[in-house]
Every structure is written in structure tokens, then in C-alpha cells.
């Protein structure tokens, strides 16, 4: 979502109709045979020239995956997934792993990203600096990272920002130490699958005492038909460091469901802070029939390992046919803090079951949850959140607000909080509201010249403001527009 | 020129359709200020809503045109772009949307509809500053959410501010005076008087004569039970005030 200009949005909208990122890039690809087996896992690992220990780790995960049941707690209606009917590896044909610069990238891909409003050529980004701060981007196309920008500038600050494939080659010690340390391979079936077949993703390491000099971001795009995307992101903030990271995602319109099962692990050491923001705009499927769309099954978890560490998740979820995702924080260090700010919009036939888990282990740990769910059309939107205070979490505090807004009367909103406290000194506050978008509000706006859709976008952005204002400034405007776009057709 | 002819409207209730406007005829030439007075429940707000295009009401007969254009055919936002402005009796709260964002969206939506160039951030800022200063509105109000936590006086001043910014051709003010103390009333009246213009017309809806001491109307209409029962000059308002509504309505019947 980085730096989307008005024009870009317009061009893209004109190109693809309602879902503005729905076009397909015609590029030759190299794929693994369809289906999932030990051989495929070996193929992926070999393709990436991985060391033996990495392959072993994958194979262990794969064997575990075979035995694991599908998770069933969510309020979702999911058609059984045929794991053998999907490709697990797809890469642009001339793709070679290893360090890459923009000059190595196929111009067709650069154009694809330009259409999506993601300028990758550093000169172009720098030319536009007066308007916005440059953002370093790692770009993942189907199964592989095709480019990472501003690497040199970041390296000067000691920051490592590269694809995870590259990190496995170049920084094996860090990978060995941290991969699976926050989300173990067997955490749940989707995370387990990811551990076996992840093909790329981003890796970030911020050394002690460093404040990352620019926003980092990863842009995920699924292009190929019947291809799953399984990326893995690992961010480590060493003592006293700070980083803000954003991911954005889109996919072409396809009649078939496509699986996106990602894993994100964050580790914050003493006094470190990680701010992780997501603007998710995967193809939601057909508006009327619900045909197609992405299954977005994502496991995201942050470990507040050190004292006074802080992890903040902000998500704006507008896309996907089904969203299953609970970015969580384990508050292990004393005085550590976890935050979850979420806007989840469902329209048409979309389903979302999303929320967070805050696990308080250390003393005086604090968590804050602000969830804004917006349901329109015939969609269903569930907030599911857990706050758990362990016995040793003396003085723990949680504050939760869950607000739901309904547009029309054929959609559903549900709030499912689980609260568990084993320490009497804990202080927990929970508020929840459900409201309908007001006819009087709409009319007031329309009397002032706004169309009904503009009025809805404005009112919904107002409803979600507490969350939207947590987004890095560079992305806030685009995210606000996306809110409007995703609610198109919600009244009729 | 606004022309309203034999306008009839009803509303659907649990007990079936209820007629509210029972044939209203009214012409307001450019530059004139007309007042509509009437007891509670006579249909004053309904008239303003029907003119502005609120969907709860069904127009069952008659017509309404603005400079010859059929208002009743238009959507509410098209009416706004055509130059109709309604200052609401009860301005609506929009949590989380600050005033400057709201004004910006409103002005640019109207400009877009009219095929005019959108105002950039700087132009907008200047316009807001000028208009706020004229109406004695402090800048910090622009950072607050639309009508949220506004006092009665602030809400009404905010309506006049929006009217001043959008420069409409035809302004309907629905009980903009109600709930205001005399100082606030003067501010609002000054704001309206500043907008009086040979090309702009006003329909001032009020329950009390008091407002008309500050905004001098050209014509006064008395509305009762969905009909205009009497039309006259400013003196009609004074007569109404003296006699009270019930006696007046009885005499006119
Ligand atoms: N949406 C509505 N539903 C039912 N009755 C309505 C509605 N709007 C107005 N009315 C009725 O129509 C009559 C006129 O109302 P209104 O136009 O608000 O009067 P006024 O503004 O003159 O006080 C009243 O009897 C009121 O109860
Ligand atoms: Mg009224």
C-alpha cells in the first residue's frame, strides 16, 4: 500500500472494476508440480539451496501437519480445503535467489507494482521525497521475494532487512535461534503447513540501541492461479531498538479460492519496541455469490521477551473471502506492553473471525485492545479475543473496547471475549457496543453534498478513527480510501 | 426562484400512511426572505425534509422547483449541488470525523458534482479560517468531531458556518433560533444577514416571532396542520405572537 497516488488508484480502478488490484500479470513462471508431499517440501528447500537443518525442520513440520486436525473454534463456514489441488511453489522464470537489487528485476514486475501504486525504483521514490518519507520495501510475488529496496541505507544503520531465504543463507545463527521460537511449528494446522512449505517472506533485525531510520514494509502479491502463498516473517528488535513495519497485500480476481497461510513472529528484547501494521486487501471473492477469493489463515504472534518491551499490532482488514487471524502478544518481560488495534470490514459474502490474545506473564504488564468491526452486505464479522492473566502477573492491566457497526440488516456481528485471570491484583476493563449506521447521519452528510457511498466511507472512517490514527502516516490516507472502496455496493 | 406548488407528503407508520403536508403552495423570488411560523407538529420540519429529499417521506402530489429545475427528481446530494441548503433543527453527530474533514469533504463533493475544480488543502484552510472569523467561531472547534459534545449554540452556529461556506442559492433554516439565548441568537442572525444577497433566497422556519426581530422577513406564512392558512407581511408575526397560536388558528379556520 505504500505511496498510492490518486491517479494510480484511479487507473487501477478503471482497469479492473470494483476490486482495483484484481488484474493478472502475464509473466512466465516456474512451478513445482501440483500437490503436497515430502518431495515438494524437499523441492522447495532445494530450490532455495537451504542447509540441511532447515530441510529437517520443514520435514518435521510436514509430518506433524499430516496428523493435525483443522482448527475449529472460529465462527466460519469453510469449504473443505483440497491441499492437493494447489501449487506450493511459483516463481517468475528468471528468478534467482540471493541478494537482489531493483536493477535485476523484470520490468514487467516493476510495472505490476507501479500499477498497484508501489514504486520500487529507488530514484523514483527519492524523487518524490518532498511529498513523503521514503519507505523500504521487500516485495514478495507469489512464492518468492523479488526485490528489497534501500538495503544499503539500512545496512549503514546496522539494520538487516532482506528476504527470509536470503537470511537463511546469510544469517543462519539468527534464524536458527529465532525461527519457530514464538510460533512453534505445531502451533496450529495452518502455521504447521507454513512451517513445512514457506517459500519466502521478510527478515528484519534491528541491533541494540538502533532506531530504524525508515519505515519498513513488505508487499505481498499472489499472481498465479491455484497457488498458495506461504510467507514467513521474522522481526527481531534487540535491546532498546525501535522499528515500524507495514505489510500490504493484493491478488487478482479468481474464481477459485486461494490459500494464504502466513506466519509472523516478532521478538522484542529489553526496552525495544515493534510497531507492526497490516493493510490487507486480498481479493474478497464475488460480491453476490461469494465465489473465489483468498482464504487468509494467518498466525501472528509477538514475544515481549524483555523488560519494558512493547509490541503493537495495527490491522486494517478489508479483503479476503475468509479471514482467520489473531495477532497476539506474550507479555513475558516485566512492564512489557501489548497493543492490538483492528479495523475489520466485511461486505458481500465475506467472513472474518479475527481478534487477539494477550497473555500476561510478567509483572505490571499492560495490554490494550481496540477493535472496530464493520459488517455490510451479507457478511459475517466476529471479534474473538482472549485476555489471560497468569498467577505471576502482579499488577497486570488490560483495557478492551470492541465496537461493531452494522450496515444494512442482512449482515452479522459477533463479539466473543474470553477472559481468564489467575491474579487478584489484575485490573481488567471491557467495553463492547453494537450499533447500526444512522439514517440521520447519512442524510445529514448527503444534504451537504456527499453521495451515499461517500457518506458511508466518511462515517465508517470516523467510527474506526482510533485505529486508523495508529497507522504510519504514509499509509493512513491510502487505508482511508480503501475503507471507502471496500464498502462500495454495501447499500443499494 | 423557488416554486412550491400544492405539495403533498405522507409518512408510513405502523398504523399505515399518515398525511402530513396537505397541499403547500409557496413562491420565493430571488433575494427574498420568507418566514414560516406554526405550532408544534404543524409540518414545518417535514416541509424542510421533503424539500431536501429525506427518504422517510413520500411525496404524493404537487411540485417543487429551484430555478426551474425539478427538485423532487433529484437525490439529496444533487439538491445540495443545485444550491439547496438545510440548517437542521437537530444537527446530527458524526463521531470520529472532525469538522475540517467534514467541511472539506462536503465542499469538494459539491464542487465535483458541479464540475468545478476541487479546493486544495491550503485553499480550504484559508476558506475555513475566514468564515470562522466572520462567525466568531474559534479554530479549535474545527478539530472536534462534527456536533459531538457541541453546546446548543455551537451546533446552530456550525450550521450557519456550513451555509456560509457552501454559498447556496436557497437556504432553509429549521428552528435555528430554538434553544438559543439572546447573544447566541444575535450571532446566528448576523451570520444569516451577512449572507443576504439579491441572488439568494431564504425560508426561515420558526416557532417564535423573536428571531424575526433580527432577520427581517419580506413575507410571513402561517402553517397549521399541513396547510398554509395565512400569508402576510412582517406584521403577521407580531399578530401571531400577541394572540397565540390556538386563537389565531381558530380564527383563520
Ligand atoms: N418520520 C415520521 N414518522 C411519523 N410521524 C411523523 C414523522 N415525521 C413527522 N411526523 C408527524 O408529522 C407531524 C409534523 O411533524 P413536524 O414536521 O416535525 O412538525 P413541526 O416541525 O412543525 O413541529 C407531527 O404530527 C409528527 O408527529
Ligand atoms: Mg420541527
Short mmCIF file of N, CA and C in Angstrom, two decimals, chain A residues 439-441 443-452 454 458-459 461-463 465, chain B residues 54 77 80 84-86 88 92-97 106 109 112-113 147 159 162:
data_model
loop_
_atom_site.label_atom_id
_atom_site.label_comp_id
_atom_site.label_asym_id
_atom_site.label_seq_id
_atom_site.Cartn_x
_atom_site.Cartn_y
_atom_site.Cartn_z
N UNK A 439 -29.41 6.44 9.74
CA UNK A 439 -30.02 7.08 8.57
C UNK A 439 -29.90 8.60 8.67
N UNK A 440 -30.02 9.11 9.91
CA UNK A 440 -29.94 10.56 10.08
C UNK A 440 -28.54 11.08 9.78
N UNK A 441 -27.51 10.25 10.12
CA UNK A 441 -26.14 10.65 9.79
C UNK A 441 -25.94 10.68 8.28
N UNK A 443 -28.21 11.07 5.96
CA UNK A 443 -28.95 12.17 5.34
C UNK A 443 -28.27 13.51 5.58
N UNK A 444 -27.75 13.68 6.78
CA UNK A 444 -27.04 14.93 7.10
C UNK A 444 -25.86 15.12 6.13
N UNK A 445 -25.10 14.06 5.93
CA UNK A 445 -23.95 14.15 5.01
C UNK A 445 -24.41 14.39 3.58
N UNK A 446 -25.47 13.71 3.18
CA UNK A 446 -25.93 13.85 1.80
C UNK A 446 -26.49 15.25 1.56
N UNK A 447 -27.12 15.82 2.59
CA UNK A 447 -27.59 17.20 2.45
C UNK A 447 -26.41 18.14 2.22
N UNK A 448 -25.24 17.72 2.67
CA UNK A 448 -24.05 18.55 2.48
C UNK A 448 -23.30 18.18 1.21
N UNK A 449 -23.94 17.37 0.36
CA UNK A 449 -23.37 17.12 -0.97
C UNK A 449 -22.69 15.78 -1.15
N UNK A 450 -22.56 14.97 -0.09
CA UNK A 450 -21.90 13.69 -0.24
C UNK A 450 -22.86 12.66 -0.83
N UNK A 451 -22.32 11.79 -1.69
CA UNK A 451 -23.14 10.67 -2.16
C UNK A 451 -23.28 9.69 -1.00
N UNK A 452 -24.19 8.76 -1.14
CA UNK A 452 -24.39 7.80 -0.05
C UNK A 452 -23.10 7.03 0.24
N UNK A 454 -19.99 8.00 -0.36
CA UNK A 454 -19.03 8.89 0.30
C UNK A 454 -19.39 9.07 1.77
N UNK A 458 -17.11 8.10 4.98
CA UNK A 458 -16.75 9.11 5.98
C UNK A 458 -17.15 8.66 7.39
N UNK A 459 -18.37 8.18 7.51
CA UNK A 459 -18.87 7.77 8.83
C UNK A 459 -18.09 6.58 9.36
N UNK A 461 -14.99 5.69 8.51
CA UNK A 461 -13.65 6.13 8.90
C UNK A 461 -13.67 6.83 10.25
N UNK A 462 -14.73 7.57 10.52
CA UNK A 462 -14.87 8.21 11.82
C UNK A 462 -15.02 7.17 12.93
N UNK A 463 -15.83 6.18 12.66
CA UNK A 463 -16.05 5.09 13.61
C UNK A 463 -14.73 4.37 13.92
N UNK A 465 -11.68 5.63 13.62
CA UNK A 465 -10.59 6.59 13.72
C UNK A 465 -9.50 6.22 14.72
N UNK B 54 -35.34 13.88 2.12
CA UNK B 54 -35.29 12.80 3.11
C UNK B 54 -36.21 11.67 2.69
N UNK B 77 -28.05 14.67 -2.50
CA UNK B 77 -26.77 15.35 -2.79
C UNK B 77 -26.86 16.20 -4.05
N UNK B 80 -28.34 19.40 -3.00
CA UNK B 80 -27.31 20.23 -2.35
C UNK B 80 -26.46 20.92 -3.40
N UNK B 84 -29.43 23.93 -2.75
CA UNK B 84 -30.33 23.91 -1.60
C UNK B 84 -29.55 23.57 -0.34
N UNK B 85 -29.75 24.38 0.68
CA UNK B 85 -29.08 24.11 1.95
C UNK B 85 -30.12 24.06 3.07
N UNK B 86 -30.00 23.03 3.92
CA UNK B 86 -30.90 22.92 5.07
C UNK B 86 -30.09 23.02 6.36
N UNK B 88 -30.27 22.21 9.93
CA UNK B 88 -31.13 21.25 10.64
C UNK B 88 -31.60 21.78 11.99
N UNK B 92 -26.82 16.63 13.39
CA UNK B 92 -26.51 15.24 13.71
C UNK B 92 -25.03 15.08 14.08
N UNK B 93 -24.76 14.24 15.07
CA UNK B 93 -23.38 13.98 15.49
C UNK B 93 -22.73 12.93 14.59
N UNK B 94 -21.48 13.17 14.23
CA UNK B 94 -20.72 12.16 13.48
C UNK B 94 -19.41 11.90 14.23
N UNK B 95 -19.41 10.92 15.12
CA UNK B 95 -18.24 10.67 15.95
C UNK B 95 -17.01 10.32 15.11
N UNK B 96 -15.87 10.84 15.53
CA UNK B 96 -14.60 10.48 14.89
C UNK B 96 -14.28 11.26 13.62
N UNK B 97 -15.24 12.05 13.13
CA UNK B 97 -14.99 12.83 11.91
C UNK B 97 -14.84 14.29 12.33
N UNK B 106 -17.41 17.89 2.18
CA UNK B 106 -18.66 18.48 1.72
C UNK B 106 -18.41 19.44 0.55
N UNK B 109 -17.22 17.57 -2.55
CA UNK B 109 -18.27 16.75 -3.17
C UNK B 109 -19.17 17.63 -4.03
N UNK B 112 -17.25 18.83 -7.10
CA UNK B 112 -17.12 17.73 -8.05
C UNK B 112 -18.41 17.58 -8.86
N UNK B 113 -19.53 17.59 -8.15
CA UNK B 113 -20.82 17.45 -8.83
C UNK B 113 -21.07 18.58 -9.81
N UNK B 147 -20.40 18.06 15.59
CA UNK B 147 -21.52 18.20 16.52
C UNK B 147 -21.40 17.38 17.81
N UNK B 159 -24.11 25.17 11.88
CA UNK B 159 -24.98 25.08 10.70
C UNK B 159 -24.82 26.32 9.83
N UNK B 162 -21.55 26.26 7.92
CA UNK B 162 -21.59 25.41 6.72
C UNK B 162 -22.34 26.11 5.59
#
